[in-house]
Coordinates of C-alpha atoms in Angstrom, one line a residue:
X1 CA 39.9 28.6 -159.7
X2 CA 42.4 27.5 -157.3
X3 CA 45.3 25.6 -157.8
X4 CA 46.7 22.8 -155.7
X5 CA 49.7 23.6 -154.2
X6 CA 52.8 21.7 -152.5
X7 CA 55.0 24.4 -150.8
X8 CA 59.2 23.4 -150.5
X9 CA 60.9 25.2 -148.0
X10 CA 64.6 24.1 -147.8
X11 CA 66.6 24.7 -144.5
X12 CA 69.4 24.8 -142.5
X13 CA 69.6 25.2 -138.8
X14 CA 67.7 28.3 -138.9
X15 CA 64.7 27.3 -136.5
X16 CA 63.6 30.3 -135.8
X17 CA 62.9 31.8 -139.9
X18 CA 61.6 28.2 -140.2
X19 CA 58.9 28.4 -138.2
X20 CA 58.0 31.9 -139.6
X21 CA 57.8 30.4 -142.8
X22 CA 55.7 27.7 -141.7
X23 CA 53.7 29.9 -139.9
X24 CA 52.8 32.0 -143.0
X25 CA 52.5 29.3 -145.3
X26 CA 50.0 28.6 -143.2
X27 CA 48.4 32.1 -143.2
X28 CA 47.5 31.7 -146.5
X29 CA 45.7 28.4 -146.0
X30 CA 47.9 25.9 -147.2
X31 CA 48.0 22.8 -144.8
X32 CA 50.4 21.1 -143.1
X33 CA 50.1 18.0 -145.1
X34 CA 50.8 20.6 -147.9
X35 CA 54.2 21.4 -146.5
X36 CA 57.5 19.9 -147.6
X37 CA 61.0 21.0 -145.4
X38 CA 64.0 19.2 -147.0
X39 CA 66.1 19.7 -143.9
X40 CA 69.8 19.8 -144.4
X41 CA 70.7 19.6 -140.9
X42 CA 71.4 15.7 -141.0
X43 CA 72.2 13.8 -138.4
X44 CA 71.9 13.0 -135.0
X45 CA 71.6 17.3 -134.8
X46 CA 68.5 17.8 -136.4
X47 CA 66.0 19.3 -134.0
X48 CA 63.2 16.8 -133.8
X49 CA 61.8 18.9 -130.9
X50 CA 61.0 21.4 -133.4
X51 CA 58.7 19.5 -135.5
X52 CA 55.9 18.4 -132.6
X53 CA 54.7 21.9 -132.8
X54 CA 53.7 21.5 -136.5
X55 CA 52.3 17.9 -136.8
X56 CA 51.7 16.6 -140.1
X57 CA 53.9 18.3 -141.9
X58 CA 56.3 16.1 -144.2
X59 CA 59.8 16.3 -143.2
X60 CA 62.6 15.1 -145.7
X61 CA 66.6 14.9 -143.7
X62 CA 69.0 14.2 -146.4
X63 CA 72.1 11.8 -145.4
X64 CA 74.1 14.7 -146.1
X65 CA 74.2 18.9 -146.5
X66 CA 73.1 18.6 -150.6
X67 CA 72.4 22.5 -150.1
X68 CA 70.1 24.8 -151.8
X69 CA 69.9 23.2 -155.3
X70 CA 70.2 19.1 -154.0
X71 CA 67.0 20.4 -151.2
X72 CA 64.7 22.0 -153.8
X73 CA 65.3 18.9 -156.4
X74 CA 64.4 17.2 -153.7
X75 CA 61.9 18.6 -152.2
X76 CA 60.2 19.3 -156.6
X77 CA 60.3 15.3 -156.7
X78 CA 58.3 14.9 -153.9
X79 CA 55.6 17.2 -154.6
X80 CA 55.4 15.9 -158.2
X81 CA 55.1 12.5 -157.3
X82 CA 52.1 13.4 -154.4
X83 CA 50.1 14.8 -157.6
X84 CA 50.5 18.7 -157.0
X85 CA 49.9 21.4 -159.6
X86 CA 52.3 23.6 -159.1
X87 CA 54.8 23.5 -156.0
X88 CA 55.8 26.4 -154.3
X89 CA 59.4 27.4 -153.0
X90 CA 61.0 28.9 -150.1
X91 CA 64.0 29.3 -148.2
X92 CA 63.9 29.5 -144.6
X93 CA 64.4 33.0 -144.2
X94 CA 62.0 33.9 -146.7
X95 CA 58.1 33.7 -146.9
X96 CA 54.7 35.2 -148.2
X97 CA 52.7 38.0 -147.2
X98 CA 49.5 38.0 -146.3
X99 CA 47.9 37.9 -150.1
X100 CA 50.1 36.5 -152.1
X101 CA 48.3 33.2 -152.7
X102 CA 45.4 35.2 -153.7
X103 CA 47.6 37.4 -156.3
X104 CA 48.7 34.4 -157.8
X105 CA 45.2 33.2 -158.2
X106 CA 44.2 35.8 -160.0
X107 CA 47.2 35.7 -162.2
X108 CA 46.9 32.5 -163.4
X109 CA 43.2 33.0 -164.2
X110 CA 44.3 36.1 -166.0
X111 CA 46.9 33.4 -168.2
X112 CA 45.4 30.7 -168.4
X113 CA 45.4 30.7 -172.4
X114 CA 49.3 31.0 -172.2
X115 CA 51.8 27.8 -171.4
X116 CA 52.7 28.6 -167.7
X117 CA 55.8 27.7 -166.5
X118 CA 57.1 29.5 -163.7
X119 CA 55.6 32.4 -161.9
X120 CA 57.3 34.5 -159.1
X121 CA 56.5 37.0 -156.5
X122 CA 58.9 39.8 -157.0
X123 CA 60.9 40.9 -154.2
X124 CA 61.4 44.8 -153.7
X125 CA 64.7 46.9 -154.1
X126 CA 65.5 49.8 -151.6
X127 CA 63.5 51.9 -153.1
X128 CA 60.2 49.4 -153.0
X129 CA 60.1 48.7 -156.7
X130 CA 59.5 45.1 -157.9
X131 CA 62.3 43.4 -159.4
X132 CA 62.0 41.7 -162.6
X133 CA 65.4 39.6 -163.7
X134 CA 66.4 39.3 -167.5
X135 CA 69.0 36.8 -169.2
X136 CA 71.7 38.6 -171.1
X137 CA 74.3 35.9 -170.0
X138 CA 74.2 36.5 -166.9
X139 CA 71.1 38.2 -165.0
X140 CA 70.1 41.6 -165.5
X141 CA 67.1 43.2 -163.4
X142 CA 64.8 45.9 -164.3
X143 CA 62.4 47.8 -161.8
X144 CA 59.1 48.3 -162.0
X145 CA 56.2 50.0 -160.1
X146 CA 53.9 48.0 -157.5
X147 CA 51.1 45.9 -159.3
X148 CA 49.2 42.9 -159.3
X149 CA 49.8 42.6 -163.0
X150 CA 52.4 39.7 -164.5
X151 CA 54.9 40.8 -165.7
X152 CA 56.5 38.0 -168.8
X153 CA 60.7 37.2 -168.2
X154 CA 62.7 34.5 -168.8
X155 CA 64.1 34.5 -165.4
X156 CA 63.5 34.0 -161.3
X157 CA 64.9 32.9 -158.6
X158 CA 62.9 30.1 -156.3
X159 CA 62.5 32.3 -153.0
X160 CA 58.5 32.7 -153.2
X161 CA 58.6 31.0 -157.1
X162 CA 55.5 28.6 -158.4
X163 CA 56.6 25.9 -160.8
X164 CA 53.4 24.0 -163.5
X165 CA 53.9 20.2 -162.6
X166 CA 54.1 20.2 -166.5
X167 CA 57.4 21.8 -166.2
X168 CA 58.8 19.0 -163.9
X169 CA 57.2 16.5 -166.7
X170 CA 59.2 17.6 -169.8
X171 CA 62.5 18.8 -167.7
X172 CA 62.3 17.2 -164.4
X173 CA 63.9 19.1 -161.3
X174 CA 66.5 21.2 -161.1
X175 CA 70.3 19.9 -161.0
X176 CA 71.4 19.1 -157.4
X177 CA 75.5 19.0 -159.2
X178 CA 75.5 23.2 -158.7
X179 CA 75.3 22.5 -155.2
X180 CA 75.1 26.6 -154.7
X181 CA 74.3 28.7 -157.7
X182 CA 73.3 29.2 -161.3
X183 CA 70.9 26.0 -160.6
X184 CA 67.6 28.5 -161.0
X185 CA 69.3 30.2 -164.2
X186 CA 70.0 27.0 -165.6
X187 CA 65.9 25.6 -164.4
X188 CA 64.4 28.4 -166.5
X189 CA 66.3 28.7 -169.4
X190 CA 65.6 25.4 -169.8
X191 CA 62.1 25.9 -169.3
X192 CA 62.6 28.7 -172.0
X193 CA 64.1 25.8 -174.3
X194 CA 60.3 23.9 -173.9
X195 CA 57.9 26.9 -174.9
X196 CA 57.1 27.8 -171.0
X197 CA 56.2 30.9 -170.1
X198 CA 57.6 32.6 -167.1
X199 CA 56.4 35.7 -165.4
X200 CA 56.6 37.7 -162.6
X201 CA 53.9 39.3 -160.3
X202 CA 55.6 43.2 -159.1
X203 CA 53.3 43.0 -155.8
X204 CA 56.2 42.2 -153.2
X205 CA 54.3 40.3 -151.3
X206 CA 57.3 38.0 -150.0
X207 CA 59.5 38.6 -146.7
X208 CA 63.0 38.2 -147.5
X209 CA 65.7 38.4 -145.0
X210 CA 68.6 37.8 -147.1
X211 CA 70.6 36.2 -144.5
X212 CA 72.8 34.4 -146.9
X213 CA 73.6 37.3 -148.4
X214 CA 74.6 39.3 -144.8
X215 CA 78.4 40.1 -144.1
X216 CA 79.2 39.9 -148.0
X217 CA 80.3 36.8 -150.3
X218 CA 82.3 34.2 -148.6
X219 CA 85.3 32.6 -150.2
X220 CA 83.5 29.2 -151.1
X221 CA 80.5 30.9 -152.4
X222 CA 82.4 32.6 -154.9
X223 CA 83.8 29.0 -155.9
X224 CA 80.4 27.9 -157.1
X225 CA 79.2 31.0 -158.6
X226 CA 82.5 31.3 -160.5
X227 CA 82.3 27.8 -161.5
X228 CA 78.8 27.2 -161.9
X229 CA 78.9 30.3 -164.3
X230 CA 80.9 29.6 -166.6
X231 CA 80.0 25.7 -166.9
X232 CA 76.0 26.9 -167.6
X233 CA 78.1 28.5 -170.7
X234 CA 80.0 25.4 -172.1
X235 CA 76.9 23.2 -171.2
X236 CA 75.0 25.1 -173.8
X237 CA 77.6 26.1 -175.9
X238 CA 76.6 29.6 -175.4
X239 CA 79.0 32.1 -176.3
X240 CA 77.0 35.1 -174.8
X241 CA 77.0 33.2 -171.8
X242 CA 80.9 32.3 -171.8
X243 CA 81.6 36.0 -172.5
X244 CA 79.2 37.4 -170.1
X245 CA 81.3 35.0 -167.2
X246 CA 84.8 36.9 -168.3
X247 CA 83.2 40.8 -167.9
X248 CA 82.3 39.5 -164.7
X249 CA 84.8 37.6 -163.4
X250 CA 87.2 40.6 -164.4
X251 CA 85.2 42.9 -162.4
X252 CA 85.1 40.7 -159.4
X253 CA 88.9 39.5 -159.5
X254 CA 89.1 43.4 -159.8
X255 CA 86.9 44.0 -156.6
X256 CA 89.1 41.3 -154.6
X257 CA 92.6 42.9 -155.5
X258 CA 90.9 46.4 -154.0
X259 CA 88.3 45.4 -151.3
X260 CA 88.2 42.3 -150.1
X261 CA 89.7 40.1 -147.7
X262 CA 91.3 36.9 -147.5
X263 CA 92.8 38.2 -151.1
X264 CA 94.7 35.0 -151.6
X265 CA 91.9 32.4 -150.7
X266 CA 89.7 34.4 -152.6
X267 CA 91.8 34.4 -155.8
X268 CA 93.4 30.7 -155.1
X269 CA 89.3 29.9 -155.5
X270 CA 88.4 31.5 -158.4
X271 CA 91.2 29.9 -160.3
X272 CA 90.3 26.8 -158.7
X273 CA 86.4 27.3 -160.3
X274 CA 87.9 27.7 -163.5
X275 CA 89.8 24.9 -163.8
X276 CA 87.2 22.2 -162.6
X277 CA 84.4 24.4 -164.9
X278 CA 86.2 23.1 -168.0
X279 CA 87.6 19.4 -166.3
X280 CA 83.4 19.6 -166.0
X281 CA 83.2 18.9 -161.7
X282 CA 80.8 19.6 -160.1
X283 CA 78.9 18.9 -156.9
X284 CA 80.1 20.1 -153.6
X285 CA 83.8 20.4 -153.5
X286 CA 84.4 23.1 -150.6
X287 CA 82.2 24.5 -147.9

């Protein structure tokens, strides 16, 4: 059996990873129509050039940057109202390889007795192991061998992630106010809180490029995952959570005073996080 699928792909003036994605999305025979990009490039900038090369697909330009979490809520609503059964998400700089779709195929025949939430192609570590992510108030991976065989977790990130339009009826999407951050950890434990099964397939068939993650953590992003943190805590009342944040916070406020740059921006941030965490702000706030 195959499943219907709407694929996401959220972007932001990366053109060129865009149409790779596209590109492969395609590989695997899913169709333009299929093919949602929530593009954050709003504006009187956005590339409309771009998009003649790939006619048909559905193209979704915000009024504003609402970022990772405000493009895949987005770009979730869409495909659920069109009637999908599971969407699919991407970032721009990351996409499948060719056989993915047909691994996840046979996955879901292999569960389909079991309440299927979310299911993710794993991405590889250095070493080409498939990493599967674990909640212990705050994300902890383990690594395991190459397989086409699911592996049950109750965590994921979105890059290459399938989500059951059942999931979007009982929870909805995932909350645009993290702006950057904690919005996936937050998505599946709520999924968790439903009976949802998540799993993940250790074939890493996805291309990631990781170019958010190039030339180490900016200032701002350390706002949001500071921030975003510790409020997924006090949202749930979750102690583990709350106490997970301070071991990390102390070894990253540790990691600023002996490695970083910009030491007082950094710092000035972090504090910053913490006090709108528990005066409960949230949306985007720096940039």
């Amino acid at each position: 059996m195959k499943a219907d699928i709407g694929a996401v792909i959220v972007t932001y003036q990366r053109y060129n990873e865009l149409k790779l994605t596209i590109e492969a999305l395609l590989s695997e025979g899913i169709g333009l129509k299929d093919i949602f990009i929530i593009d954050n490039n709003q504006g009187e900038s956005k590339d409309q050039k771009f998009y003649t090369q790939f006619l048909g697909v559905n193209t979704i330009h915000p009024n504003e940057n609402i970022a990772s979490s405000g493009g895949f809520a987005l770009g979730m609503q869409y495909v659920h109202k069109v009637g999908y059964g599971w969407a699919l998400l991407f970032n721009d700089d990351s996409r499948p390889l060719k056989g993915a779709l047909n691994a996840f195929y046979d996955a879901i025949n292999t569960l389909k007795n079991k309440p299927l939430g979310l299911v993710k192609i794993a991405n590889l570590n250095s070493n080409g192991e498939a990493i599967v992510l674990h909640w212990k108030g705050v994300r902890k991976p383990s690594y395991h061998s190459i397989s086409n065989v699911p592996i049950e977790s109750d965590l994921v990130t979105f890059d290459g992630c399938f989500i059951h339009k059942d999931v979007f009826d009982q929870i909805g999407y995932c909350d645009p106010s993290y702006f950057m951050g904690t919005y996936e950890f937050d998505y599946c434990l709520k999924a968790k809180d439903k009976g949802f099964k998540i799993y993940t397939l250790p074939n890493g068939l996805i291309a990631d490029e990781k170019l958010g993650s190039q030339g180490g953590t900016p200032p701002w992003r350390q706002y949001y995952n500071t921030r975003n943190h510790l409020h997924l805590g006090i949202a749930r009342r979750d102690l583990s959570i709350i106490l997970a944040w301070l071991i990390r916070e102390a070894k990253f406020t540790y990691a600023i005073f002996r490695f970083q740059d910009q030491k007082k921006r950094r710092l000035y941030l972090k504090l910053l996080a913490f006090l709108h965490a528990l005066k409960g702000i949230r949306g985007k706030v720096i940039i």
